Short mmCIF file of N, CA and C in Angstrom, two decimals:
data_model
loop_
_atom_site.label_atom_id
_atom_site.label_comp_id
_atom_site.label_asym_id
_atom_site.label_seq_id
_atom_site.Cartn_x
_atom_site.Cartn_y
_atom_site.Cartn_z
N MET A 29 -45.22 -42.99 -95.41
CA MET A 29 -44.14 -43.82 -94.78
C MET A 29 -44.67 -44.14 -93.25
N ASP A 30 -45.79 -43.71 -93.18
CA ASP A 30 -46.34 -43.92 -91.75
C ASP A 30 -47.15 -45.02 -91.63
N ALA A 31 -47.26 -45.35 -92.76
CA ALA A 31 -48.51 -46.29 -92.79
C ALA A 31 -47.88 -47.68 -92.52
N VAL A 32 -46.39 -47.51 -93.51
CA VAL A 32 -45.31 -49.04 -93.68
C VAL A 32 -44.91 -48.95 -92.34
N GLU A 33 -44.22 -47.66 -91.25
CA GLU A 33 -44.24 -48.29 -89.56
C GLU A 33 -45.41 -48.88 -89.10
N GLN A 34 -46.12 -48.78 -89.33
CA GLN A 34 -47.50 -49.02 -88.29
C GLN A 34 -47.74 -50.79 -88.65
N VAL A 35 -47.42 -50.73 -90.32
CA VAL A 35 -47.81 -52.04 -90.45
C VAL A 35 -46.81 -52.92 -89.73
N LYS A 36 -45.37 -52.65 -89.94
CA LYS A 36 -44.17 -53.74 -89.57
C LYS A 36 -44.52 -53.59 -88.37
N ALA A 37 -44.40 -52.61 -87.27
CA ALA A 37 -44.97 -52.12 -85.59
C ALA A 37 -45.80 -53.56 -85.30
N ALA A 38 -47.21 -53.40 -85.96
CA ALA A 38 -47.95 -54.59 -86.13
C ALA A 38 -47.42 -55.86 -86.22
N ASN A 39 -46.76 -55.99 -87.55
CA ASN A 39 -46.38 -57.43 -87.94
C ASN A 39 -44.92 -57.27 -88.42
N PRO A 40 -43.73 -57.97 -87.66
CA PRO A 40 -42.11 -57.78 -88.05
C PRO A 40 -41.92 -58.60 -89.28
N ARG A 41 -42.86 -59.28 -89.33
CA ARG A 41 -42.64 -60.20 -90.60
C ARG A 41 -42.93 -59.30 -92.22
N ALA A 42 -43.52 -57.94 -91.99
CA ALA A 42 -44.06 -57.61 -93.49
C ALA A 42 -43.10 -57.06 -93.87
N THR A 43 -43.19 -56.99 -94.88
CA THR A 43 -42.12 -56.07 -95.99
C THR A 43 -43.04 -54.99 -96.69
N TYR A 44 -42.01 -54.27 -96.90
CA TYR A 44 -42.31 -53.03 -98.00
C TYR A 44 -41.90 -53.23 -99.40
N THR A 45 -42.42 -53.41 -100.57
CA THR A 45 -42.47 -53.28 -101.80
C THR A 45 -42.20 -51.50 -102.28
N CYS A 46 -41.35 -51.74 -103.26
CA CYS A 46 -42.07 -49.90 -103.43
C CYS A 46 -41.26 -50.05 -105.32
N ASP A 47 -42.43 -49.56 -105.61
CA ASP A 47 -42.03 -49.63 -107.02
C ASP A 47 -42.16 -47.98 -107.28
N PRO A 48 -40.51 -47.65 -108.00
CA PRO A 48 -40.77 -46.04 -107.70
C PRO A 48 -40.95 -45.44 -108.96
N VAL A 49 -42.05 -45.01 -109.16
CA VAL A 49 -42.53 -44.75 -110.90
C VAL A 49 -42.21 -43.58 -110.58
N ILE A 50 -41.03 -43.03 -111.28
CA ILE A 50 -40.61 -41.69 -111.42
C ILE A 50 -40.66 -41.54 -113.29
N GLY A 51 -40.36 -42.44 -114.39
CA GLY A 51 -40.14 -42.12 -115.66
C GLY A 51 -39.84 -43.74 -116.27
N ASN A 52 -39.71 -42.82 -117.52
CA ASN A 52 -38.53 -44.25 -118.35
C ASN A 52 -38.01 -43.27 -119.47
N ALA A 53 -37.52 -44.22 -119.82
CA ALA A 53 -35.70 -44.00 -120.83
C ALA A 53 -36.97 -43.27 -122.23
N THR A 54 -38.15 -43.57 -122.43
CA THR A 54 -38.77 -43.23 -123.81
C THR A 54 -39.08 -41.43 -123.11
N SER A 55 -39.53 -41.50 -122.61
CA SER A 55 -40.36 -40.63 -121.70
C SER A 55 -39.84 -39.10 -120.78
N GLY A 56 -38.36 -40.18 -120.25
CA GLY A 56 -38.11 -39.39 -119.37
C GLY A 56 -39.28 -39.13 -117.95
N CYS A 57 -38.82 -37.90 -117.38
CA CYS A 57 -38.84 -38.14 -115.91
C CYS A 57 -40.92 -37.48 -115.86
N PHE A 58 -41.52 -38.35 -115.50
CA PHE A 58 -43.45 -37.61 -115.78
C PHE A 58 -44.18 -37.01 -114.89
N VAL A 59 -43.21 -37.34 -113.69
CA VAL A 59 -44.17 -36.54 -112.27
C VAL A 59 -43.21 -35.49 -111.56
N ASP A 60 -44.01 -34.97 -110.99
CA ASP A 60 -43.78 -33.46 -110.39
C ASP A 60 -42.45 -33.36 -110.24
N PRO A 61 -40.72 -32.51 -110.30
CA PRO A 61 -40.48 -32.46 -109.89
C PRO A 61 -39.52 -32.96 -108.42
N ALA A 62 -40.77 -32.59 -107.15
CA ALA A 62 -40.61 -32.77 -106.11
C ALA A 62 -40.89 -34.06 -105.82
N ILE A 63 -40.93 -35.09 -106.54
CA ILE A 63 -41.42 -36.04 -106.04
C ILE A 63 -40.30 -36.97 -105.85
N PRO A 64 -39.28 -37.33 -107.32
CA PRO A 64 -38.40 -38.04 -107.60
C PRO A 64 -37.47 -38.00 -105.94
N PRO A 65 -36.54 -36.49 -105.36
CA PRO A 65 -35.98 -36.65 -104.21
C PRO A 65 -36.60 -37.48 -103.01
N ILE A 66 -37.96 -37.20 -103.06
CA ILE A 66 -38.85 -37.91 -101.68
C ILE A 66 -38.45 -39.82 -101.80
N ILE A 67 -38.59 -40.13 -103.30
CA ILE A 67 -38.60 -41.08 -103.38
C ILE A 67 -36.84 -41.90 -103.15
N ARG A 68 -36.54 -41.34 -103.18
CA ARG A 68 -34.23 -41.53 -103.64
C ARG A 68 -34.71 -41.56 -102.27
N GLU A 69 -34.45 -40.55 -101.34
CA GLU A 69 -33.91 -39.92 -100.02
C GLU A 69 -34.98 -40.02 -98.91
N GLN A 70 -36.18 -40.31 -98.89
CA GLN A 70 -37.09 -41.35 -97.85
C GLN A 70 -37.94 -42.55 -98.04
N VAL A 71 -38.22 -42.93 -99.21
CA VAL A 71 -38.75 -43.94 -99.52
C VAL A 71 -37.81 -45.21 -99.82
N VAL A 72 -36.97 -45.67 -100.81
CA VAL A 72 -36.24 -46.30 -101.03
C VAL A 72 -35.20 -46.87 -99.65
N PRO A 73 -35.01 -45.97 -99.07
CA PRO A 73 -34.21 -46.50 -97.87
C PRO A 73 -34.85 -47.36 -96.84
N ARG A 74 -36.05 -47.07 -96.77
CA ARG A 74 -37.59 -47.57 -95.89
C ARG A 74 -37.55 -48.90 -96.56
N ALA A 75 -37.72 -49.13 -97.80
CA ALA A 75 -38.13 -50.47 -98.51
C ALA A 75 -37.36 -51.74 -98.30
N ASP A 76 -38.28 -53.02 -98.16
CA ASP A 76 -37.42 -54.15 -98.20
C ASP A 76 -37.05 -54.56 -99.95
N ILE A 77 -37.90 -54.48 -100.50
CA ILE A 77 -37.49 -54.62 -102.04
C ILE A 77 -37.98 -53.46 -102.99
N ILE A 78 -37.19 -53.13 -103.81
CA ILE A 78 -37.71 -52.13 -104.80
C ILE A 78 -37.69 -52.46 -106.42
N THR A 79 -38.77 -51.64 -107.16
CA THR A 79 -39.12 -52.06 -108.57
C THR A 79 -38.29 -51.77 -109.35
N PRO A 80 -37.81 -50.53 -110.03
CA PRO A 80 -37.16 -49.59 -110.52
C PRO A 80 -37.42 -50.30 -111.90
N ASN A 81 -37.62 -49.26 -113.55
CA ASN A 81 -37.25 -49.58 -114.65
C ASN A 81 -35.87 -49.65 -114.41
N GLN A 82 -34.57 -49.68 -115.72
CA GLN A 82 -33.49 -49.18 -116.17
C GLN A 82 -33.44 -47.60 -115.54
N PHE A 83 -34.57 -46.73 -116.15
CA PHE A 83 -33.81 -45.47 -116.14
C PHE A 83 -34.27 -44.88 -115.23
N GLU A 84 -35.39 -45.34 -113.97
CA GLU A 84 -35.35 -44.97 -112.55
C GLU A 84 -34.21 -45.36 -111.68
N LEU A 85 -33.84 -46.93 -112.14
CA LEU A 85 -32.76 -47.31 -111.29
C LEU A 85 -31.59 -46.31 -111.33
N GLY A 86 -31.14 -45.48 -112.68
CA GLY A 86 -29.68 -44.21 -112.81
C GLY A 86 -30.76 -43.42 -111.97
N PHE A 87 -31.68 -42.88 -111.72
CA PHE A 87 -32.40 -41.83 -111.49
C PHE A 87 -32.04 -42.05 -109.73
N LEU A 88 -32.21 -42.98 -109.48
CA LEU A 88 -32.06 -43.41 -107.72
C LEU A 88 -30.98 -42.84 -107.39
N THR A 89 -29.77 -44.12 -108.02
CA THR A 89 -28.26 -44.13 -107.82
C THR A 89 -27.46 -43.00 -108.67
N ASP A 90 -28.08 -41.96 -109.20
CA ASP A 90 -26.95 -41.54 -110.36
C ASP A 90 -26.19 -41.94 -110.82
N THR A 91 -26.63 -42.92 -112.15
CA THR A 91 -25.90 -43.42 -112.58
C THR A 91 -26.37 -43.81 -113.93
N SER A 92 -25.48 -44.32 -115.05
CA SER A 92 -26.51 -44.41 -116.76
C SER A 92 -26.23 -45.95 -117.28
N PRO A 93 -26.90 -46.78 -115.95
CA PRO A 93 -27.08 -48.27 -116.51
C PRO A 93 -27.74 -48.99 -117.54
N LEU A 94 -26.65 -48.91 -118.50
CA LEU A 94 -26.98 -49.24 -119.94
C LEU A 94 -27.16 -50.66 -120.33
N SER A 95 -25.47 -51.33 -119.80
CA SER A 95 -25.25 -52.56 -119.96
C SER A 95 -25.70 -53.77 -118.43
N LEU A 96 -25.47 -55.08 -118.90
CA LEU A 96 -25.58 -55.95 -117.88
C LEU A 96 -24.47 -55.41 -116.72
N GLU A 97 -23.62 -55.34 -116.76
CA GLU A 97 -22.67 -54.87 -115.61
C GLU A 97 -22.81 -53.22 -115.42
N GLU A 98 -23.20 -52.52 -115.55
CA GLU A 98 -23.72 -51.45 -115.03
C GLU A 98 -25.18 -51.72 -114.36
N THR A 99 -25.94 -52.09 -115.13
CA THR A 99 -27.03 -52.13 -114.19
C THR A 99 -27.15 -53.17 -113.42
N LEU A 100 -25.84 -54.13 -112.99
CA LEU A 100 -25.53 -54.16 -111.41
C LEU A 100 -25.17 -54.13 -111.18
N ALA A 101 -24.23 -53.14 -111.14
CA ALA A 101 -23.40 -52.08 -110.45
C ALA A 101 -24.69 -50.99 -109.43
N SER A 102 -25.43 -50.26 -110.57
CA SER A 102 -26.29 -49.46 -110.25
C SER A 102 -27.42 -50.22 -108.75
N ALA A 103 -27.72 -51.40 -109.84
CA ALA A 103 -28.53 -52.46 -108.09
C ALA A 103 -27.68 -52.56 -107.37
N ASP A 104 -26.45 -52.69 -107.29
CA ASP A 104 -25.91 -52.84 -105.85
C ASP A 104 -25.81 -51.72 -105.07
N LEU A 105 -25.44 -49.93 -105.56
CA LEU A 105 -25.74 -48.65 -105.19
C LEU A 105 -26.71 -48.78 -104.26
N ALA A 106 -28.38 -48.70 -105.41
CA ALA A 106 -29.48 -49.23 -104.71
C ALA A 106 -29.69 -49.97 -103.31
N ARG A 107 -29.64 -51.08 -103.82
CA ARG A 107 -29.22 -51.96 -102.39
C ARG A 107 -28.97 -51.37 -101.08
N ALA A 108 -27.52 -51.02 -101.36
CA ALA A 108 -26.42 -50.17 -100.42
C ALA A 108 -27.51 -48.98 -99.55
N MET A 109 -28.86 -48.51 -100.45
CA MET A 109 -29.25 -47.65 -100.46
C MET A 109 -30.57 -47.85 -98.69
N GLY A 110 -30.68 -49.38 -98.60
CA GLY A 110 -31.32 -49.84 -97.41
C GLY A 110 -32.40 -51.00 -98.29
N PRO A 111 -32.95 -51.23 -99.49
CA PRO A 111 -33.35 -52.70 -99.87
C PRO A 111 -32.86 -53.95 -100.01
N THR A 112 -33.03 -54.49 -99.72
CA THR A 112 -32.50 -56.24 -99.39
C THR A 112 -32.66 -56.72 -100.80
N THR A 113 -33.47 -56.36 -101.54
CA THR A 113 -33.48 -57.01 -103.41
C THR A 113 -33.81 -56.07 -104.24
N VAL A 114 -33.13 -55.71 -105.42
CA VAL A 114 -33.98 -55.11 -106.06
C VAL A 114 -34.11 -56.00 -107.32
N LEU A 115 -35.54 -55.28 -108.05
CA LEU A 115 -35.83 -56.21 -109.21
C LEU A 115 -35.89 -55.00 -110.37
N VAL A 116 -34.98 -55.29 -110.81
CA VAL A 116 -34.72 -53.92 -112.46
C VAL A 116 -35.80 -54.63 -113.24
N THR A 117 -36.72 -53.91 -113.96
CA THR A 117 -37.42 -54.17 -114.62
C THR A 117 -37.50 -53.44 -115.99
N SER A 118 -38.11 -54.37 -116.84
CA SER A 118 -38.20 -53.25 -118.59
C SER A 118 -36.66 -53.19 -118.97
N THR A 119 -35.57 -53.89 -118.75
CA THR A 119 -34.47 -53.80 -118.90
C THR A 119 -34.10 -54.48 -120.81
N LEU A 120 -33.18 -53.60 -120.86
CA LEU A 120 -33.08 -53.92 -122.31
C LEU A 120 -32.09 -54.43 -122.72
N PHE A 121 -31.04 -55.58 -122.93
CA PHE A 121 -29.61 -56.03 -123.08
C PHE A 121 -29.75 -56.38 -124.16
N SER A 122 -31.38 -57.35 -125.15
CA SER A 122 -31.07 -57.71 -126.68
C SER A 122 -32.07 -56.63 -127.11
N GLU A 123 -31.77 -57.13 -128.40
CA GLU A 123 -32.27 -56.09 -129.53
C GLU A 123 -33.93 -56.34 -129.67
N ASP A 124 -34.60 -57.75 -128.90
CA ASP A 124 -35.75 -58.30 -130.03
C ASP A 124 -36.17 -59.22 -128.23
N ALA A 125 -35.59 -58.51 -126.85
CA ALA A 125 -35.92 -59.03 -126.29
C ALA A 125 -36.22 -58.13 -124.64
N ILE A 126 -37.00 -58.34 -123.82
CA ILE A 126 -37.14 -57.14 -122.75
C ILE A 126 -37.05 -58.09 -121.34
N GLY A 127 -35.88 -57.63 -120.41
CA GLY A 127 -35.82 -58.53 -119.51
C GLY A 127 -36.08 -57.96 -117.88
N MET A 128 -36.16 -58.29 -116.97
CA MET A 128 -36.05 -58.53 -115.16
C MET A 128 -34.83 -58.69 -115.06
N LEU A 129 -34.25 -57.96 -113.94
CA LEU A 129 -32.97 -58.60 -113.39
C LEU A 129 -33.26 -58.36 -111.42
N ALA A 130 -33.21 -59.49 -110.70
CA ALA A 130 -33.32 -59.65 -109.83
C ALA A 130 -32.32 -59.63 -109.45
N VAL A 131 -31.64 -58.76 -108.11
CA VAL A 131 -30.18 -58.63 -106.81
C VAL A 131 -30.61 -58.89 -105.94
N ASN A 132 -30.18 -59.81 -104.95
CA ASN A 132 -29.86 -59.35 -103.84
C ASN A 132 -28.50 -59.78 -103.19
N GLY A 133 -28.71 -59.70 -101.97
CA GLY A 133 -26.88 -60.37 -101.69
C GLY A 133 -26.73 -61.76 -102.28
N ASP A 134 -27.19 -62.64 -102.21
CA ASP A 134 -26.84 -63.95 -102.79
C ASP A 134 -26.56 -63.90 -103.94
N GLY A 135 -27.01 -63.05 -104.87
CA GLY A 135 -26.52 -62.82 -106.40
C GLY A 135 -27.55 -62.08 -107.25
N ALA A 136 -27.67 -62.62 -108.12
CA ALA A 136 -28.45 -61.85 -109.44
C ALA A 136 -28.74 -63.05 -110.73
N TRP A 137 -29.96 -62.44 -110.92
CA TRP A 137 -30.45 -63.35 -111.85
C TRP A 137 -31.44 -62.54 -113.06
N LEU A 138 -30.82 -63.20 -114.35
CA LEU A 138 -32.03 -62.30 -115.06
C LEU A 138 -32.29 -63.23 -116.36
N VAL A 139 -33.87 -62.98 -116.26
CA VAL A 139 -34.75 -63.76 -117.41
C VAL A 139 -35.57 -62.46 -118.38
N GLU A 140 -35.27 -62.99 -119.90
CA GLU A 140 -35.58 -62.10 -120.81
C GLU A 140 -36.87 -62.49 -121.76
N THR A 141 -37.81 -62.15 -121.84
CA THR A 141 -39.39 -62.27 -122.77
C THR A 141 -39.05 -61.53 -124.08
N PRO A 142 -39.65 -62.41 -125.03
CA PRO A 142 -40.01 -61.72 -126.25
C PRO A 142 -40.29 -60.40 -126.41
N ARG A 143 -39.91 -58.90 -127.09
CA ARG A 143 -40.85 -57.77 -126.90
C ARG A 143 -42.01 -57.94 -127.44
N LEU A 144 -42.71 -57.50 -126.92
CA LEU A 144 -43.92 -57.36 -127.80
C LEU A 144 -44.68 -56.36 -127.74
N PRO A 145 -44.82 -55.87 -129.63
CA PRO A 145 -44.96 -54.54 -129.89
C PRO A 145 -46.59 -53.70 -129.24
N MET A 146 -45.95 -53.30 -128.03
CA MET A 146 -47.20 -52.66 -127.20
C MET A 146 -46.72 -51.97 -126.11
N LYS A 147 -47.53 -51.48 -125.69
CA LYS A 147 -46.86 -50.21 -124.52
C LYS A 147 -48.13 -50.95 -123.45
N ALA A 148 -48.02 -51.50 -122.32
CA ALA A 148 -49.46 -51.17 -121.62
C ALA A 148 -49.48 -50.78 -120.03
N ASN A 149 -50.31 -49.94 -119.74
CA ASN A 149 -50.14 -48.88 -118.20
C ASN A 149 -50.24 -50.22 -117.17
N GLY A 150 -50.04 -50.38 -116.15
CA GLY A 150 -49.93 -51.14 -115.17
C GLY A 150 -49.10 -52.32 -114.97
N SER A 151 -48.28 -52.34 -116.27
CA SER A 151 -47.02 -53.38 -116.52
C SER A 151 -46.59 -53.83 -114.97
N GLY A 152 -46.15 -52.70 -114.76
CA GLY A 152 -44.80 -52.59 -113.78
C GLY A 152 -45.53 -52.89 -112.07
N ASP A 153 -47.03 -52.80 -111.88
CA ASP A 153 -48.05 -52.49 -110.80
C ASP A 153 -47.98 -54.00 -110.32
N ILE A 154 -48.09 -55.18 -111.82
CA ILE A 154 -48.44 -56.26 -111.62
C ILE A 154 -47.15 -57.04 -111.74
N THR A 155 -46.05 -56.48 -112.21
CA THR A 155 -44.71 -57.03 -111.70
C THR A 155 -44.27 -57.44 -110.48
N ALA A 156 -44.09 -55.96 -109.87
CA ALA A 156 -44.06 -56.02 -108.67
C ALA A 156 -45.02 -57.29 -107.75
N ALA A 157 -46.29 -56.30 -107.54
CA ALA A 157 -46.87 -57.54 -106.88
C ALA A 157 -46.66 -58.82 -107.43
N MET A 158 -46.32 -59.15 -108.74
CA MET A 158 -46.26 -60.56 -109.01
C MET A 158 -44.88 -61.56 -107.71
N PHE A 159 -43.98 -60.69 -108.13
CA PHE A 159 -42.74 -60.86 -107.48
C PHE A 159 -42.87 -60.93 -106.40
N THR A 160 -43.22 -59.60 -105.37
CA THR A 160 -43.23 -59.40 -103.88
C THR A 160 -44.17 -61.14 -103.31
N ALA A 161 -45.25 -61.32 -104.19
CA ALA A 161 -45.69 -62.69 -103.67
C ALA A 161 -44.62 -63.59 -103.87
N HIS A 162 -44.03 -63.74 -104.92
CA HIS A 162 -43.71 -65.42 -105.42
C HIS A 162 -42.20 -65.24 -104.78
N LEU A 163 -41.66 -64.30 -104.12
CA LEU A 163 -41.07 -64.03 -103.35
C LEU A 163 -40.93 -64.29 -101.76
N HIS A 164 -42.11 -64.48 -101.98
CA HIS A 164 -42.22 -64.38 -100.17
C HIS A 164 -42.75 -65.90 -99.99
N ASP A 165 -43.57 -66.23 -101.53
CA ASP A 165 -44.21 -67.72 -101.33
C ASP A 165 -42.60 -68.97 -101.65
N THR A 166 -41.66 -68.38 -102.45
CA THR A 166 -40.51 -69.52 -102.15
C THR A 166 -39.23 -69.31 -101.48
N GLY A 167 -39.23 -67.86 -101.38
CA GLY A 167 -37.79 -67.68 -101.04
C GLY A 167 -36.57 -67.65 -101.53
N SER A 168 -37.13 -67.57 -103.13
CA SER A 168 -36.28 -67.85 -104.54
C SER A 168 -35.62 -66.46 -105.25
N PRO A 169 -35.35 -66.00 -105.21
CA PRO A 169 -35.13 -64.42 -106.09
C PRO A 169 -35.79 -65.38 -107.89
N ALA A 170 -35.03 -66.47 -107.95
CA ALA A 170 -34.88 -66.59 -109.06
C ALA A 170 -36.23 -67.66 -109.57
N GLU A 171 -36.52 -68.19 -108.90
CA GLU A 171 -38.18 -68.96 -108.88
C GLU A 171 -38.89 -67.54 -109.21
N ALA A 172 -38.81 -66.85 -108.15
CA ALA A 172 -40.01 -65.69 -108.18
C ALA A 172 -39.68 -64.83 -109.61
N LEU A 173 -38.52 -64.79 -109.73
CA LEU A 173 -38.72 -64.54 -111.01
C LEU A 173 -38.86 -65.09 -112.67
N ALA A 174 -39.08 -66.52 -112.35
CA ALA A 174 -39.47 -67.29 -113.78
C ALA A 174 -40.70 -66.74 -113.52
N ARG A 175 -41.57 -66.98 -112.33
CA ARG A 175 -43.41 -66.79 -112.12
C ARG A 175 -43.32 -65.83 -112.85
N THR A 176 -43.02 -64.73 -112.06
CA THR A 176 -43.06 -63.64 -112.71
C THR A 176 -42.91 -63.11 -113.92
N ALA A 177 -42.18 -63.27 -114.70
CA ALA A 177 -41.98 -63.27 -116.08
C ALA A 177 -43.02 -63.94 -116.87
N SER A 178 -43.45 -65.73 -116.61
CA SER A 178 -44.27 -66.20 -117.52
C SER A 178 -46.01 -65.32 -116.83
N ALA A 179 -46.21 -65.25 -116.28
CA ALA A 179 -47.38 -64.86 -115.39
C ALA A 179 -47.40 -63.18 -116.23
N VAL A 180 -46.32 -62.56 -116.44
CA VAL A 180 -47.15 -60.98 -116.57
C VAL A 180 -46.56 -61.15 -118.16
N PHE A 181 -46.43 -62.15 -118.88
CA PHE A 181 -45.68 -62.23 -120.47
C PHE A 181 -47.40 -62.84 -121.07
N ALA A 182 -47.84 -63.53 -120.07
CA ALA A 182 -49.28 -64.10 -120.73
C ALA A 182 -50.44 -62.72 -120.17
N VAL A 183 -49.86 -62.16 -119.55
CA VAL A 183 -51.38 -60.99 -119.18
C VAL A 183 -50.91 -60.32 -120.56
N LEU A 184 -49.61 -59.56 -120.82
CA LEU A 184 -49.83 -58.94 -121.99
C LEU A 184 -49.79 -59.15 -123.06
N LYS A 185 -49.77 -60.82 -123.24
CA LYS A 185 -49.99 -61.15 -124.47
C LYS A 185 -51.41 -61.55 -124.55
N GLU A 186 -52.19 -61.76 -124.30
CA GLU A 186 -53.65 -61.56 -123.64
C GLU A 186 -54.58 -60.55 -124.04
N THR A 187 -53.33 -59.28 -123.52
CA THR A 187 -53.36 -57.94 -123.95
C THR A 187 -53.59 -57.49 -125.32
N LEU A 188 -52.56 -58.00 -125.88
CA LEU A 188 -52.01 -57.74 -127.05
C LEU A 188 -53.12 -58.39 -128.23
N GLU A 189 -53.72 -59.61 -127.92
CA GLU A 189 -54.31 -60.35 -128.93
C GLU A 189 -55.68 -59.57 -128.56
N SER A 190 -55.91 -59.25 -127.34
CA SER A 190 -57.63 -58.62 -127.49
C SER A 190 -58.04 -57.23 -128.18
N GLY A 191 -56.49 -56.79 -128.27
CA GLY A 191 -56.92 -55.25 -129.17
C GLY A 191 -57.32 -54.26 -128.00
N GLU A 192 -57.44 -54.83 -126.86
CA GLU A 192 -57.74 -53.37 -126.03
C GLU A 192 -56.66 -53.05 -124.80
N ARG A 193 -56.93 -51.79 -124.38
CA ARG A 193 -55.72 -51.10 -123.84
C ARG A 193 -55.57 -51.69 -121.82
N GLU A 194 -56.34 -51.79 -121.43
CA GLU A 194 -56.83 -52.17 -120.39
C GLU A 194 -55.97 -53.56 -120.26
N LEU A 195 -55.21 -54.15 -119.15
CA LEU A 195 -54.90 -55.35 -118.35
C LEU A 195 -56.05 -56.53 -118.86
N ARG A 196 -55.71 -57.36 -119.43
CA ARG A 196 -56.48 -58.52 -119.43
C ARG A 196 -56.21 -59.67 -118.74
N LEU A 197 -56.34 -59.01 -117.00
CA LEU A 197 -55.99 -60.06 -115.81
C LEU A 197 -57.20 -61.18 -115.57
N ILE A 198 -58.07 -61.08 -115.67
CA ILE A 198 -59.52 -62.24 -115.89
C ILE A 198 -59.03 -62.95 -116.60
N ALA A 199 -58.91 -62.74 -118.14
CA ALA A 199 -58.01 -63.51 -119.44
C ALA A 199 -57.18 -64.47 -119.09
N ALA A 200 -56.14 -63.74 -118.28
CA ALA A 200 -55.12 -64.36 -118.14
C ALA A 200 -54.59 -65.06 -116.47
N ARG A 201 -55.76 -65.45 -116.36
CA ARG A 201 -55.90 -65.65 -114.76
C ARG A 201 -55.40 -66.72 -114.33
N ASP A 202 -55.73 -67.64 -115.06
CA ASP A 202 -54.91 -69.40 -115.26
C ASP A 202 -53.73 -69.54 -115.42
N ALA A 203 -52.93 -68.35 -115.97
CA ALA A 203 -51.53 -68.13 -115.72
C ALA A 203 -50.88 -67.54 -114.71
N ILE A 204 -51.87 -66.66 -114.15
CA ILE A 204 -51.61 -65.82 -112.98
C ILE A 204 -51.19 -66.79 -111.96
N ALA A 205 -52.54 -67.76 -111.97
CA ALA A 205 -52.54 -68.66 -110.80
C ALA A 205 -51.83 -70.14 -110.68
N ASN A 206 -50.76 -70.22 -112.20
CA ASN A 206 -50.26 -71.26 -112.16
C ASN A 206 -48.81 -71.26 -113.50
N PRO A 207 -48.37 -70.18 -112.96
CA PRO A 207 -47.19 -70.08 -114.30
C PRO A 207 -46.57 -70.98 -114.58
N ALA A 208 -46.20 -70.70 -116.48
CA ALA A 208 -45.89 -71.91 -117.28
C ALA A 208 -44.13 -71.62 -116.80
N CYS A 209 -43.65 -70.97 -116.63
CA CYS A 209 -42.02 -70.67 -116.38
C CYS A 209 -40.99 -71.18 -117.51
N GLU A 210 -41.49 -71.10 -118.68
CA GLU A 210 -41.71 -71.11 -120.14
C GLU A 210 -39.51 -70.65 -120.26
N PHE A 211 -39.95 -69.30 -119.38
CA PHE A 211 -38.52 -68.37 -119.74
C PHE A 211 -37.50 -68.88 -118.74
N GLU A 212 -35.85 -69.10 -119.71
CA GLU A 212 -34.49 -69.81 -118.47
C GLU A 212 -34.82 -68.38 -117.28
N VAL A 213 -33.90 -68.35 -116.56
CA VAL A 213 -33.29 -67.46 -115.65
C VAL A 213 -32.37 -67.88 -115.61
N ARG A 214 -30.95 -66.76 -115.82
CA ARG A 214 -30.08 -66.79 -115.36
C ARG A 214 -29.17 -66.73 -114.82
N GLN A 215 -28.20 -67.49 -114.11
CA GLN A 215 -27.68 -66.69 -112.89
C GLN A 215 -26.38 -65.79 -113.84
N VAL A 216 -26.94 -64.25 -113.15
CA VAL A 216 -25.74 -63.77 -113.93
C VAL A 216 -24.52 -62.88 -112.77
N ARG A 217 -25.28 -63.66 -111.49
CA ARG A 217 -23.82 -63.47 -110.95
C ARG A 217 -23.89 -63.63 -109.38
#
């Protein structure tokens, strides 16, 4: 947090994105029990953008967000903690799709992609980085969401087809640099 304060002091336009890695719905909490309260009480309030999955959002807000409405309400509670933008990853509102929900003071937007039969380590990292970069570039949560969903899906599809566990970032570099934006982004609020 000291580093965040130093960067923001040197550059007031700098923003801090926090991916609050705590756990997931399948594994539960997988970090030392001392870490989640620090993230909730000290880190999230200082973040400009947070990118929790549904499970992490529930932990941060002491809620159980399962439906779209519950997730929107939980995202609003998270925004009240300090961040201006909440990107909820790995939303499961449809049986055969996985989604991302972006919420800020102007509204909320949802994008869903086909669910791929894999689990890839690092997908949350690239999602947080891509969304932050595209939000800074466009100023539009909807556009950032469209670009991020396309790029991340392309990386995951390339990784699945390779049969490797390591994200195929280099192989998907064209899709990262020029996202196709083939998935519909719906404004849900």
